[in-house]
Amino acid sequence: MNETNLPPVRIILVEPAGELNVGAIARVMKNFAVQELILVQPRCDWLGEPARRMAVHAPEILTQARVVPDLMTALSGCTRAVTTLGRTPPGEPLKQVLPWLLAATQPVALVFGPEDRGLTWAELQLTQRRVTLPTSPEYASLNLAQAVGICLYEIYQYHQPAQAAPETMVVSPVPLEVLEAYVLDLEDLLLNVGYLHPHTRERRMAKIRNLLQRAAPSAQELALLRGMIRQIRWAISPET
Amino acid sequence: MNETNLPPVRIILVEPAGELNVGAIARVMKNFAVQELILVQPRCDWLGEPARRMAVHAPEILTQARVVPDLMTALSGCTRAVTTLGRTPPGEPLKQVLPWLLAATQPVALVFGPEDRGLTWAELQLTQRRVTLPTSPEYASLNLAQAVGICLYEIYQYHQPAQAAPETMVVSPVPLEVLEAYVLDLEDLLLNVGYLHPHTRERRMAKIRNLLQRAAPSAQELALLRGMIRQIRWAISPET
């Protein structure tokens, strides 16, 4: 994560058995700007074609992955480490752990157990905190690569400014008096074509006004709406 | 998501080509308590062994997936829909869009394009808002199943405590396909009166569609809008 001053993040997979999972993890690591992958006694071919196919444009994360004999060796050099757990017993929410984890200045580690079993009690003791991602009780077990992806997504977002990105939905609406002038113009047309009658006029126009206010058209959009009225008038009586 | 009063969430995959992806998506949908999967012209075998292997304990999501010929059909019955985009042009952050999306009472849709290309311009027009997940500029493109997983993780977390209250809805809007039928009807009128020309038609209608989507008319309001078109048509050519 070189675009920030977050600590380097290390992904540690304990005895991963799925080569597709390891390849997918390499890809999502690069998606979230994390480079260091450590494999503890891997039970699959993380350099073979299936893993590389899943890694797509991140083959270097696979080829540079380090293989170590135990979790303690994998954690070497890290000052803070977190393990992900299933629901029982539940760990802390990830959001609660991140401020602590990412306040480190040395490398920090995220540890993921094998696909088919949890980490041993002894392995769990090696990391300071345990995290559980919220999932449905109906089917709580996330795919390993999904779990890594979600954790890295949260970490990547952690340092982002409070997301004041442009809201594409919000246009700068015209002032109410400009909108009202259009409403009166439309009313005139609708009287002309016989859509409004004396007894329905007020209520119908109130509904149309309400809809337009809710849409809050921009100046450009209002110009479009005005153009329509003009052209419809002309279609009705071209001679005027 | 029956543990909350969030609206039902529909996952729409447009022309998915990877059977492993579709299988992984079924699994992560069940992890986050989402059931409805719709495939628009799938280009892979979503019921075959590889997809089922990735789905693990969620085979029913694959077997119950609906296959439809186009995105409009897939969106039928939804009032709010979001597309995920790559980085250029960037969409809004997901967190910014969720309060709006999840304030709906009818089904809402998350639309994901094919693995190898973005959605077409016409397809993008059918959803109200566009989302981009934050990723590294070095390798921005998330695996499809990862993108779905991250979106559903955010949605699943949305209702957890310490979230701002959803925006209150003023009216219950018509489904998107009903709005689209009106847009096509309006387009027909505007061609008749000479407001649209071949070179302006598509862009102008996109702006009008955008305005109408933002207004999100209710059934009663749409009936008013339809009545206007009918009456204007009659005023133009009373004999037809």
Tab-separated table of C-alpha atoms in Angstrom:
chain	number	residue	atom	x	y	z
A	1	MET	CA	0.000	0.000	0.000
A	2	ASN	CA	2.599	2.471	-1.110
A	3	GLU	CA	0.130	5.269	-1.765
A	4	THR	CA	-0.320	5.770	1.951
A	5	ASN	CA	1.633	5.518	5.141
A	6	LEU	CA	-0.165	2.398	6.246
A	7	PRO	CA	2.138	-0.424	7.328
A	8	PRO	CA	2.943	-3.142	4.769
A	9	VAL	CA	0.301	-5.878	4.902
A	10	ARG	CA	1.298	-9.531	4.700
A	11	ILE	CA	-1.168	-12.250	3.729
A	12	ILE	CA	-0.447	-15.601	5.377
A	13	LEU	CA	-2.283	-18.721	4.183
A	14	VAL	CA	-1.925	-21.751	6.446
A	15	GLU	CA	-1.957	-25.037	4.479
A	16	PRO	CA	-4.055	-23.792	1.575
A	17	ALA	CA	-5.441	-26.722	-0.460
A	18	GLY	CA	-7.100	-24.927	-3.375
A	19	GLU	CA	-4.854	-23.732	-6.183
A	20	LEU	CA	-7.722	-21.692	-7.635
A	21	ASN	CA	-8.117	-19.999	-4.267
A	22	VAL	CA	-4.434	-19.113	-4.055
A	23	GLY	CA	-4.500	-17.715	-7.607
A	24	ALA	CA	-7.625	-15.671	-6.870
A	25	ILE	CA	-5.981	-14.363	-3.708
A	26	ALA	CA	-2.937	-13.201	-5.689
A	27	ARG	CA	-5.226	-11.253	-7.996
A	28	VAL	CA	-7.219	-9.570	-5.246
A	29	MET	CA	-4.020	-8.727	-3.360
A	30	LYS	CA	-2.787	-6.794	-6.370
A	31	ASN	CA	-6.235	-5.199	-6.767
A	32	PHE	CA	-5.771	-3.786	-3.284
A	33	ALA	CA	-2.051	-3.009	-3.579
A	34	VAL	CA	-0.773	-5.732	-1.252
A	35	GLN	CA	2.310	-7.670	-2.382
A	36	GLU	CA	3.512	-10.061	0.267
A	37	LEU	CA	2.087	-13.586	0.230
A	38	ILE	CA	3.356	-16.298	2.583
A	39	LEU	CA	2.280	-19.924	2.339
A	40	VAL	CA	2.601	-22.202	5.372
A	41	GLN	CA	2.989	-25.805	4.161
A	42	PRO	CA	0.798	-25.358	1.057
A	43	ARG	CA	-1.122	-28.457	-0.042
A	44	CYS	CA	-1.546	-27.392	-3.659
A	45	ASP	CA	0.429	-26.233	-6.693
A	46	TRP	CA	0.379	-22.465	-6.390
A	47	LEU	CA	2.627	-22.035	-9.445
A	48	GLY	CA	0.659	-24.259	-11.828
A	49	GLU	CA	-1.555	-23.203	-14.676
A	50	PRO	CA	-4.892	-23.123	-12.751
A	51	ALA	CA	-3.481	-20.804	-10.086
A	52	ARG	CA	-1.899	-18.538	-12.691
A	53	ARG	CA	-5.130	-18.428	-14.666
A	54	MET	CA	-6.985	-17.155	-11.591
A	55	ALA	CA	-4.201	-14.664	-10.783
A	56	VAL	CA	-4.562	-13.132	-14.301
A	57	HIS	CA	-2.338	-10.019	-14.132
A	58	ALA	CA	-0.766	-10.828	-10.768
A	59	PRO	CA	1.521	-13.830	-11.527
A	60	GLU	CA	4.439	-12.170	-9.731
A	61	ILE	CA	2.633	-12.438	-6.416
A	62	LEU	CA	2.551	-16.207	-6.886
A	63	THR	CA	6.149	-16.532	-8.049
A	64	GLN	CA	7.404	-14.288	-5.236
A	65	ALA	CA	5.328	-16.043	-2.557
A	66	ARG	CA	7.481	-17.425	0.259
A	67	VAL	CA	6.906	-20.932	1.571
A	68	VAL	CA	7.590	-21.565	5.253
A	69	PRO	CA	7.235	-24.576	7.568
A	70	ASP	CA	5.105	-23.003	10.319
A	71	LEU	CA	3.027	-19.984	11.260
A	72	MET	CA	5.612	-18.565	13.642
A	73	THR	CA	8.139	-18.310	10.813
A	74	ALA	CA	5.504	-16.703	8.606
A	75	LEU	CA	4.837	-14.046	11.239
A	76	SER	CA	8.506	-13.194	11.617
A	77	GLY	CA	9.053	-9.441	11.366
A	78	CYS	CA	5.407	-8.553	12.006
A	79	THR	CA	4.389	-6.659	15.120
A	80	ARG	CA	0.646	-7.097	14.839
A	81	ALA	CA	-1.352	-9.976	13.424
A	82	VAL	CA	-5.005	-10.873	13.068
A	83	THR	CA	-6.624	-14.239	12.381
A	84	THR	CA	-9.958	-14.668	10.671
A	85	LEU	CA	-12.339	-17.106	12.312
A	86	GLY	CA	-15.680	-18.672	11.566
A	87	ARG	CA	-18.692	-17.771	13.652
A	88	THR	CA	-17.975	-20.018	16.623
A	89	PRO	CA	-16.525	-18.694	18.751
A	90	PRO	CA	-17.009	-15.295	17.142
A	91	GLY	CA	-14.121	-12.875	16.846
A	92	GLU	CA	-14.348	-9.105	16.749
A	93	PRO	CA	-15.731	-7.165	13.778
A	94	LEU	CA	-12.980	-6.258	11.323
A	95	LYS	CA	-13.788	-2.554	11.514
A	96	GLN	CA	-13.131	-2.657	15.236
A	97	VAL	CA	-9.694	-4.203	14.789
A	98	LEU	CA	-8.411	-2.130	11.862
A	99	PRO	CA	-7.501	1.065	13.767
A	100	TRP	CA	-5.256	-0.998	16.022
A	101	LEU	CA	-3.834	-3.144	13.212
A	102	LEU	CA	-3.059	-0.287	10.866
A	103	ALA	CA	-1.536	1.953	13.524
A	104	ALA	CA	1.580	-0.252	13.372
A	105	THR	CA	4.708	0.980	11.641
A	106	GLN	CA	6.168	-2.492	11.039
A	107	PRO	CA	4.539	-5.075	8.750
A	108	VAL	CA	1.208	-6.457	9.919
A	109	ALA	CA	-0.265	-9.849	9.064
A	110	LEU	CA	-3.649	-11.265	8.178
A	111	VAL	CA	-3.704	-15.013	8.837
A	112	PHE	CA	-6.167	-17.355	7.121
A	113	GLY	CA	-6.584	-21.004	8.084
A	114	PRO	CA	-7.019	-23.988	5.758
A	115	GLU	CA	-10.228	-24.309	3.723
A	116	ASP	CA	-11.325	-27.459	5.547
A	117	ARG	CA	-10.504	-26.807	9.173
A	118	GLY	CA	-9.891	-23.962	11.563
A	119	LEU	CA	-6.489	-23.031	12.890
A	120	THR	CA	-5.229	-25.003	15.854
A	121	TRP	CA	-5.412	-23.548	19.331
A	122	ALA	CA	-1.624	-23.181	19.322
A	123	GLU	CA	-1.719	-21.302	15.997
A	124	LEU	CA	-4.464	-19.000	17.246
A	125	GLN	CA	-2.319	-18.066	20.215
A	126	LEU	CA	0.292	-16.582	17.884
A	127	THR	CA	-1.870	-13.683	16.757
A	128	GLN	CA	-3.119	-10.984	19.049
A	129	ARG	CA	-6.640	-10.577	17.782
A	130	ARG	CA	-9.345	-12.641	16.091
A	131	VAL	CA	-11.807	-11.333	13.517
A	132	THR	CA	-15.131	-12.713	12.246
A	133	LEU	CA	-16.721	-11.382	9.083
A	134	PRO	CA	-20.504	-11.034	9.410
A	135	THR	CA	-22.306	-13.704	7.369
A	136	SER	CA	-25.649	-15.438	7.343
A	137	PRO	CA	-26.157	-18.171	9.946
A	138	GLU	CA	-27.723	-20.236	7.130
A	139	TYR	CA	-24.356	-20.588	5.403
A	140	ALA	CA	-21.632	-18.810	7.272
A	141	SER	CA	-18.515	-20.172	5.620
A	142	LEU	CA	-17.020	-17.786	3.070
A	143	ASN	CA	-14.751	-19.010	0.311
A	144	LEU	CA	-11.136	-18.382	1.329
A	145	ALA	CA	-10.436	-15.960	-1.526
A	146	GLN	CA	-13.659	-14.056	-0.774
A	147	ALA	CA	-12.626	-13.686	2.870
A	148	VAL	CA	-9.211	-12.344	1.860
A	149	GLY	CA	-10.816	-10.015	-0.685
A	150	ILE	CA	-13.252	-8.540	1.829
A	151	CYS	CA	-10.533	-7.984	4.425
A	152	LEU	CA	-8.273	-6.260	1.889
A	153	TYR	CA	-11.167	-4.154	0.610
A	154	GLU	CA	-11.754	-2.875	4.145
A	155	ILE	CA	-8.063	-2.180	4.665
A	156	TYR	CA	-7.742	-0.436	1.306
A	157	GLN	CA	-10.698	1.753	2.147
A	158	TYR	CA	-9.451	2.501	5.608
A	159	HIS	CA	-7.222	5.392	4.649
A	160	GLN	CA	-9.479	6.832	1.984
A	161	PRO	CA	-10.832	10.285	2.763
A	162	ALA	CA	-14.440	10.296	3.880
A	163	GLN	CA	-15.516	9.639	0.283
A	164	ALA	CA	-16.667	13.054	-0.774
A	165	ALA	CA	-16.727	11.864	-4.381
A	166	PRO	CA	-19.090	13.624	-6.749
A	167	GLU	CA	-22.607	12.349	-6.439
A	168	THR	CA	-23.654	11.764	-10.022
A	169	MET	CA	-27.329	11.833	-9.126
A	170	VAL	CA	-27.293	15.312	-7.771
A	171	VAL	CA	-27.531	17.968	-10.414
A	172	SER	CA	-27.713	21.631	-9.626
A	173	PRO	CA	-31.433	22.312	-9.820
A	174	VAL	CA	-32.998	25.461	-11.245
A	175	PRO	CA	-34.503	27.911	-8.754
A	176	LEU	CA	-38.118	27.277	-7.842
A	177	GLU	CA	-39.385	30.359	-9.671
A	178	VAL	CA	-37.860	29.122	-12.906
A	179	LEU	CA	-39.499	25.751	-12.402
A	180	GLU	CA	-42.791	27.465	-11.658
A	181	ALA	CA	-42.613	29.438	-14.909
A	182	TYR	CA	-42.264	26.146	-16.733
A	183	VAL	CA	-45.181	24.652	-14.808
A	184	LEU	CA	-47.394	27.573	-15.897
A	185	ASP	CA	-46.267	27.150	-19.486
A	186	LEU	CA	-47.079	23.438	-19.341
A	187	GLU	CA	-50.457	24.206	-17.780
A	188	ASP	CA	-51.241	26.477	-20.692
A	189	LEU	CA	-50.426	23.721	-23.175
A	190	LEU	CA	-52.422	21.137	-21.242
A	191	LEU	CA	-55.442	23.443	-21.231
A	192	ASN	CA	-55.041	23.853	-24.974
A	193	VAL	CA	-55.010	20.136	-25.683
A	194	GLY	CA	-57.962	19.541	-23.398
A	195	TYR	CA	-56.059	17.566	-20.799
A	196	LEU	CA	-57.018	19.929	-18.003
A	197	HIS	CA	-60.569	20.876	-17.184
A	198	PRO	CA	-61.754	23.527	-14.747
A	199	HIS	CA	-62.651	20.975	-12.077
A	200	THR	CA	-59.420	18.924	-12.374
A	201	ARG	CA	-56.977	21.673	-13.195
A	202	GLU	CA	-55.773	22.648	-9.782
A	203	ARG	CA	-55.364	19.171	-8.349
A	204	ARG	CA	-53.665	17.778	-11.444
A	205	MET	CA	-51.235	20.655	-11.695
A	206	ALA	CA	-50.398	20.223	-8.012
A	207	LYS	CA	-49.420	16.617	-8.678
A	208	ILE	CA	-47.351	17.531	-11.720
A	209	ARG	CA	-45.639	20.324	-9.824
A	210	ASN	CA	-44.848	17.935	-7.000
A	211	LEU	CA	-43.298	15.432	-9.401
A	212	LEU	CA	-41.186	18.109	-11.070
A	213	GLN	CA	-40.014	19.478	-7.754
A	214	ARG	CA	-38.950	16.040	-6.727
A	215	ALA	CA	-37.043	15.542	-9.976
A	216	ALA	CA	-35.393	18.950	-9.418
A	217	PRO	CA	-34.320	19.470	-13.048
A	218	SER	CA	-31.111	21.274	-13.922
A	219	ALA	CA	-31.078	24.258	-16.241
A	220	GLN	CA	-30.069	22.004	-19.107
A	221	GLU	CA	-32.873	19.567	-18.383
A	222	LEU	CA	-35.395	22.361	-18.113
A	223	ALA	CA	-34.295	23.595	-21.516
A	224	LEU	CA	-35.105	20.141	-22.886
A	225	LEU	CA	-38.542	20.190	-21.270
A	226	ARG	CA	-39.233	23.653	-22.670
A	227	GLY	CA	-38.140	22.495	-26.114
A	228	MET	CA	-40.705	19.715	-25.960
A	229	ILE	CA	-43.545	22.100	-25.206
A	230	ARG	CA	-42.480	24.407	-28.014
A	231	GLN	CA	-42.336	21.579	-30.517
A	232	ILE	CA	-45.639	20.075	-29.402
A	233	ARG	CA	-47.322	23.495	-29.766
A	234	TRP	CA	-45.939	23.778	-33.238
A	235	ALA	CA	-47.164	20.258	-34.141
A	236	ILE	CA	-50.653	21.179	-32.967
A	237	SER	CA	-50.900	24.461	-34.850
A	238	PRO	CA	-47.971	24.989	-37.218
A	239	GLU	CA	-49.504	28.176	-38.548
A	240	THR	CA	-49.270	30.150	-35.301
B	1	MET	CA	-32.317	-10.765	3.738
B	2	ASN	CA	-35.218	-11.839	5.841
B	3	GLU	CA	-33.645	-10.918	9.148
B	4	THR	CA	-34.224	-7.260	8.381
B	5	ASN	CA	-36.683	-5.092	6.555
B	6	LEU	CA	-34.260	-4.353	3.769
B	7	PRO	CA	-35.713	-4.829	0.290
B	8	PRO	CA	-35.035	-8.132	-1.517
B	9	VAL	CA	-31.765	-7.904	-3.454
B	10	ARG	CA	-31.475	-9.348	-6.946
B	11	ILE	CA	-28.107	-10.175	-8.503
B	12	ILE	CA	-28.078	-9.760	-12.294
B	13	LEU	CA	-25.116	-11.075	-14.290
B	14	VAL	CA	-24.994	-9.917	-17.909
B	15	GLU	CA	-23.441	-12.546	-20.224
B	16	PRO	CA	-21.260	-14.216	-17.597
B	17	ALA	CA	-18.600	-16.394	-19.276
B	18	GLY	CA	-16.971	-18.071	-16.272
B	19	GLU	CA	-18.781	-21.028	-14.739
B	20	LEU	CA	-16.465	-20.910	-11.730
B	21	ASN	CA	-17.411	-17.275	-11.232
B	22	VAL	CA	-21.133	-18.015	-11.350
B	23	GLY	CA	-20.685	-20.867	-8.868
B	24	ALA	CA	-18.641	-18.691	-6.506
B	25	ILE	CA	-21.292	-15.988	-6.775
B	26	ALA	CA	-24.023	-18.456	-5.762
B	27	ARG	CA	-22.011	-19.338	-2.658
B	28	VAL	CA	-21.338	-15.785	-1.593
B	29	MET	CA	-24.978	-14.853	-2.207
B	30	LYS	CA	-26.029	-17.489	0.284
B	31	ASN	CA	-23.288	-16.342	2.678
B	32	PHE	CA	-24.967	-12.956	2.673
B	33	ALA	CA	-28.566	-14.208	2.614
B	34	VAL	CA	-29.408	-13.179	-0.954
B	35	GLN	CA	-31.362	-15.664	-3.063
B	36	GLU	CA	-32.318	-14.247	-6.423
B	37	LEU	CA	-29.864	-14.737	-9.297
B	38	ILE	CA	-30.715	-13.698	-12.851
B	39	LEU	CA	-28.499	-14.510	-15.826
B	40	VAL	CA	-28.791	-12.446	-19.009
B	41	GLN	CA	-27.679	-14.607	-21.940
B	42	PRO	CA	-25.113	-16.611	-19.990
B	43	ARG	CA	-22.107	-17.812	-22.009
B	44	CYS	CA	-21.223	-20.709	-19.701
B	45	ASP	CA	-22.711	-23.795	-18.086
B	46	TRP	CA	-23.943	-22.528	-14.738
B	47	LEU	CA	-25.462	-25.920	-13.858
B	48	GLY	CA	-22.396	-28.032	-14.620
B	49	GLU	CA	-20.030	-29.675	-12.180
B	50	PRO	CA	-17.441	-26.852	-11.973
B	51	ALA	CA	-20.077	-24.250	-11.098
B	52	ARG	CA	-21.670	-26.547	-8.515
B	53	ARG	CA	-18.283	-27.315	-6.989
B	54	MET	CA	-17.682	-23.589	-6.428
B	55	ALA	CA	-21.205	-23.087	-5.082
B	56	VAL	CA	-20.560	-25.789	-2.413
B	57	HIS	CA	-23.636	-25.536	-0.153
B	58	ALA	CA	-25.587	-23.158	-2.380
B	59	PRO	CA	-26.567	-25.347	-5.399
B	60	GLU	CA	-30.186	-24.212	-5.164
B	61	ILE	CA	-29.213	-20.685	-6.101
B	62	LEU	CA	-27.823	-22.041	-9.382
B	63	THR	CA	-30.767	-24.320	-10.121
B	64	GLN	CA	-33.262	-21.565	-9.313
B	65	ALA	CA	-31.423	-18.916	-11.335
B	66	ARG	CA	-33.589	-17.384	-14.042
B	67	VAL	CA	-32.253	-16.912	-17.564
B	68	VAL	CA	-33.538	-13.948	-19.526
B	69	PRO	CA	-32.798	-12.482	-22.966
B	70	ASP	CA	-31.958	-8.913	-21.979
B	71	LEU	CA	-31.236	-6.597	-19.084
B	72	MET	CA	-34.611	-4.868	-19.196
B	73	THR	CA	-36.352	-8.191	-18.584
B	74	ALA	CA	-33.934	-8.942	-15.756
B	75	LEU	CA	-34.783	-5.630	-14.100
B	76	SER	CA	-38.524	-6.225	-14.327
B	77	GLY	CA	-40.155	-5.608	-10.949
B	78	CYS	CA	-37.228	-3.655	-9.518
B	79	THR	CA	-37.573	0.006	-8.647
B	80	ARG	CA	-33.914	0.757	-8.012
B	81	ALA	CA	-30.870	-0.651	-9.728
B	82	VAL	CA	-27.144	-0.085	-9.524
B	83	THR	CA	-24.427	-1.055	-11.987
B	84	THR	CA	-20.832	-1.673	-11.031
B	85	LEU	CA	-18.260	-0.025	-13.270
B	86	GLY	CA	-14.523	-0.035	-13.660
B	87	ARG	CA	-12.519	3.049	-12.803
B	88	THR	CA	-13.086	5.008	-16.011
B	89	PRO	CA	-15.334	6.830	-15.834
B	90	PRO	CA	-15.638	6.333	-12.091
B	91	GLY	CA	-19.019	5.735	-10.511
B	92	GLU	CA	-19.954	6.665	-6.970
B	93	PRO	CA	-18.625	4.886	-3.891
B	94	LEU	CA	-20.878	2.025	-2.870
B	95	LYS	CA	-21.375	3.414	0.629
B	96	GLN	CA	-22.788	6.581	-0.867
B	97	VAL	CA	-25.352	4.699	-2.942
B	98	LEU	CA	-26.551	2.176	-0.360
B	99	PRO	CA	-28.812	4.490	1.683
B	100	TRP	CA	-30.730	5.263	-1.483
B	101	LEU	CA	-30.717	1.695	-2.807
B	102	LEU	CA	-31.828	0.084	0.421
B	103	ALA	CA	-34.539	2.610	1.219
B	104	ALA	CA	-36.661	0.914	-1.458
B	105	THR	CA	-39.536	-1.329	-0.453
B	106	GLN	CA	-39.639	-3.232	-3.756
B	107	PRO	CA	-36.813	-5.481	-5.013
B	108	VAL	CA	-33.557	-3.753	-5.902
B	109	ALA	CA	-30.921	-4.950	-8.354
B	110	LEU	CA	-27.156	-5.074	-8.537
B	111	VAL	CA	-26.050	-5.422	-12.165
B	112	PHE	CA	-22.657	-6.833	-13.146
B	113	GLY	CA	-21.327	-6.764	-16.704
B	114	PRO	CA	-19.454	-9.532	-18.528
B	115	GLU	CA	-15.937	-10.438	-17.381
B	116	ASP	CA	-14.339	-9.269	-20.614
B	117	ARG	CA	-16.133	-6.045	-21.450
B	118	GLY	CA	-18.138	-3.334	-19.774
B	119	LEU	CA	-21.854	-2.959	-20.184
B	120	THR	CA	-23.032	-1.175	-23.293
B	121	TRP	CA	-24.079	2.419	-23.112
B	122	ALA	CA	-27.705	1.408	-23.650
B	123	GLU	CA	-27.504	-1.114	-20.807
B	124	LEU	CA	-25.991	1.478	-18.473
B	125	GLN	CA	-28.932	3.774	-19.146
B	126	LEU	CA	-31.322	1.263	-17.612
B	127	THR	CA	-30.001	1.628	-14.075
B	128	GLN	CA	-30.193	4.799	-12.068
B	129	ARG	CA	-26.778	4.826	-10.421
B	130	ARG	CA	-23.272	3.585	-11.118
B	131	VAL	CA	-20.846	2.333	-8.505
B	132	THR	CA	-17.075	1.863	-8.577
B	133	LEU	CA	-15.320	-0.168	-5.912
B	134	PRO	CA	-12.037	1.426	-4.841
B	135	THR	CA	-9.060	-0.549	-6.172
B	136	SER	CA	-5.418	0.043	-6.965
B	137	PRO	CA	-4.685	1.868	-10.226
B	138	GLU	CA	-1.922	-0.721	-10.775
B	139	TYR	CA	-4.509	-3.462	-11.291
B	140	ALA	CA	-8.015	-2.159	-10.934
B	141	SER	CA	-10.070	-5.018	-12.331
B	142	LEU	CA	-11.608	-7.200	-9.637
B	143	ASN	CA	-12.675	-10.743	-10.354
B	144	LEU	CA	-16.433	-10.808	-10.947
B	145	ALA	CA	-17.192	-13.009	-7.940
B	146	GLN	CA	-15.020	-10.805	-5.718
B	147	ALA	CA	-16.915	-7.724	-6.847
B	148	VAL	CA	-20.249	-9.388	-6.073
B	149	GLY	CA	-18.936	-10.587	-2.710
B	150	ILE	CA	-17.746	-7.154	-1.649
B	151	CYS	CA	-21.022	-5.496	-2.660
B	152	LEU	CA	-23.059	-8.077	-0.753
B	153	TYR	CA	-20.798	-7.792	2.280
B	154	GLU	CA	-21.470	-4.057	2.372
B	155	ILE	CA	-25.199	-4.577	1.959
B	156	TYR	CA	-25.276	-7.274	4.631
B	157	GLN	CA	-23.475	-4.969	7.015
B	158	TYR	CA	-25.685	-2.042	6.181
B	159	HIS	CA	-28.424	-2.785	8.652
B	160	GLN	CA	-26.051	-3.477	11.480
B	161	PRO	CA	-26.184	-0.929	14.307
B	162	ALA	CA	-24.563	2.484	13.980
B	163	GLN	CA	-25.865	3.062	10.486
B	164	ALA	CA	-27.618	6.237	9.494
B	165	ALA	CA	-31.329	5.870	8.946
B	166	PRO	CA	-32.310	5.288	5.330
B	167	GLU	CA	-33.651	8.192	3.334
B	168	THR	CA	-37.395	8.327	3.677
B	169	MET	CA	-39.317	7.590	0.522
B	170	VAL	CA	-42.024	9.994	-0.453
B	171	VAL	CA	-43.860	7.810	-2.933
B	172	SER	CA	-43.766	4.180	-3.949
B	173	PRO	CA	-42.260	4.324	-7.437
B	174	VAL	CA	-43.323	2.206	-10.396
B	175	PRO	CA	-40.983	-0.615	-11.443
B	176	LEU	CA	-38.282	0.259	-13.949
B	177	GLU	CA	-39.890	-1.638	-16.836
B	178	VAL	CA	-43.098	0.354	-16.442
B	179	LEU	CA	-41.136	3.588	-16.498
B	180	GLU	CA	-39.224	2.386	-19.552
B	181	ALA	CA	-42.481	1.617	-21.393
B	182	TYR	CA	-43.533	5.213	-20.771
B	183	VAL	CA	-40.160	6.503	-21.975
B	184	LEU	CA	-40.600	4.588	-25.240
B	185	ASP	CA	-44.115	5.948	-25.629
B	186	LEU	CA	-42.862	9.481	-25.044
B	187	GLU	CA	-40.044	8.930	-27.536
B	188	ASP	CA	-42.600	7.927	-30.133
B	189	LEU	CA	-44.568	11.144	-29.563
B	190	LEU	CA	-41.438	13.288	-29.636
B	191	LEU	CA	-40.397	11.737	-32.946
B	192	ASN	CA	-43.880	12.483	-34.298
B	193	VAL	CA	-43.772	16.142	-33.353
B	194	GLY	CA	-40.245	16.527	-34.741
B	195	TYR	CA	-38.614	17.177	-31.389
B	196	LEU	CA	-36.215	14.262	-31.820
B	197	HIS	CA	-33.976	13.816	-34.821
B	198	PRO	CA	-31.844	10.800	-35.675
B	199	HIS	CA	-28.643	12.491	-34.499
B	200	THR	CA	-30.067	13.853	-31.219
B	201	ARG	CA	-32.501	11.084	-30.370
B	202	GLU	CA	-30.341	8.828	-28.256
B	203	ARG	CA	-28.677	11.539	-26.189
B	204	ARG	CA	-31.851	13.477	-25.591
B	205	MET	CA	-33.790	10.407	-24.548
B	206	ALA	CA	-30.972	9.454	-22.177
B	207	LYS	CA	-31.326	12.819	-20.458
B	208	ILE	CA	-35.092	12.522	-20.255
B	209	ARG	CA	-34.839	8.953	-18.929
B	210	ASN	CA	-32.345	10.110	-16.325
B	211	LEU	CA	-34.663	12.884	-15.187
B	212	LEU	CA	-37.615	10.510	-14.941
B	213	GLN	CA	-35.593	7.897	-13.059
B	214	ARG	CA	-34.605	10.563	-10.581
B	215	ALA	CA	-38.189	11.691	-10.172
B	216	ALA	CA	-39.221	8.029	-9.616
B	217	PRO	CA	-42.929	8.592	-10.354
B	218	SER	CA	-45.608	6.621	-8.557
B	219	ALA	CA	-48.233	4.640	-10.449
B	220	GLN	CA	-50.678	7.504	-10.023
B	221	GLU	CA	-48.189	10.035	-11.338
B	222	LEU	CA	-47.299	7.846	-14.278
B	223	ALA	CA	-50.993	7.617	-15.128
B	224	LEU	CA	-51.040	11.416	-15.259
B	225	LEU	CA	-48.009	11.485	-17.538
B	226	ARG	CA	-49.580	8.877	-19.828
B	227	GLY	CA	-52.792	10.871	-19.946
B	228	MET	CA	-50.864	13.898	-21.175
B	229	ILE	CA	-49.320	11.961	-24.046
B	230	ARG	CA	-52.683	10.548	-25.042
B	231	GLN	CA	-54.320	13.946	-25.031
B	232	ILE	CA	-51.464	15.611	-26.908
B	233	ARG	CA	-51.615	12.888	-29.573
B	234	TRP	CA	-55.317	13.496	-29.954
B	235	ALA	CA	-54.771	17.255	-30.230
B	236	ILE	CA	-52.244	16.703	-33.015
B	237	SER	CA	-54.376	14.342	-35.056
B	238	PRO	CA	-57.908	14.069	-33.688
B	239	GLU	CA	-58.944	11.853	-36.593
B	240	THR	CA	-56.670	8.913	-35.649
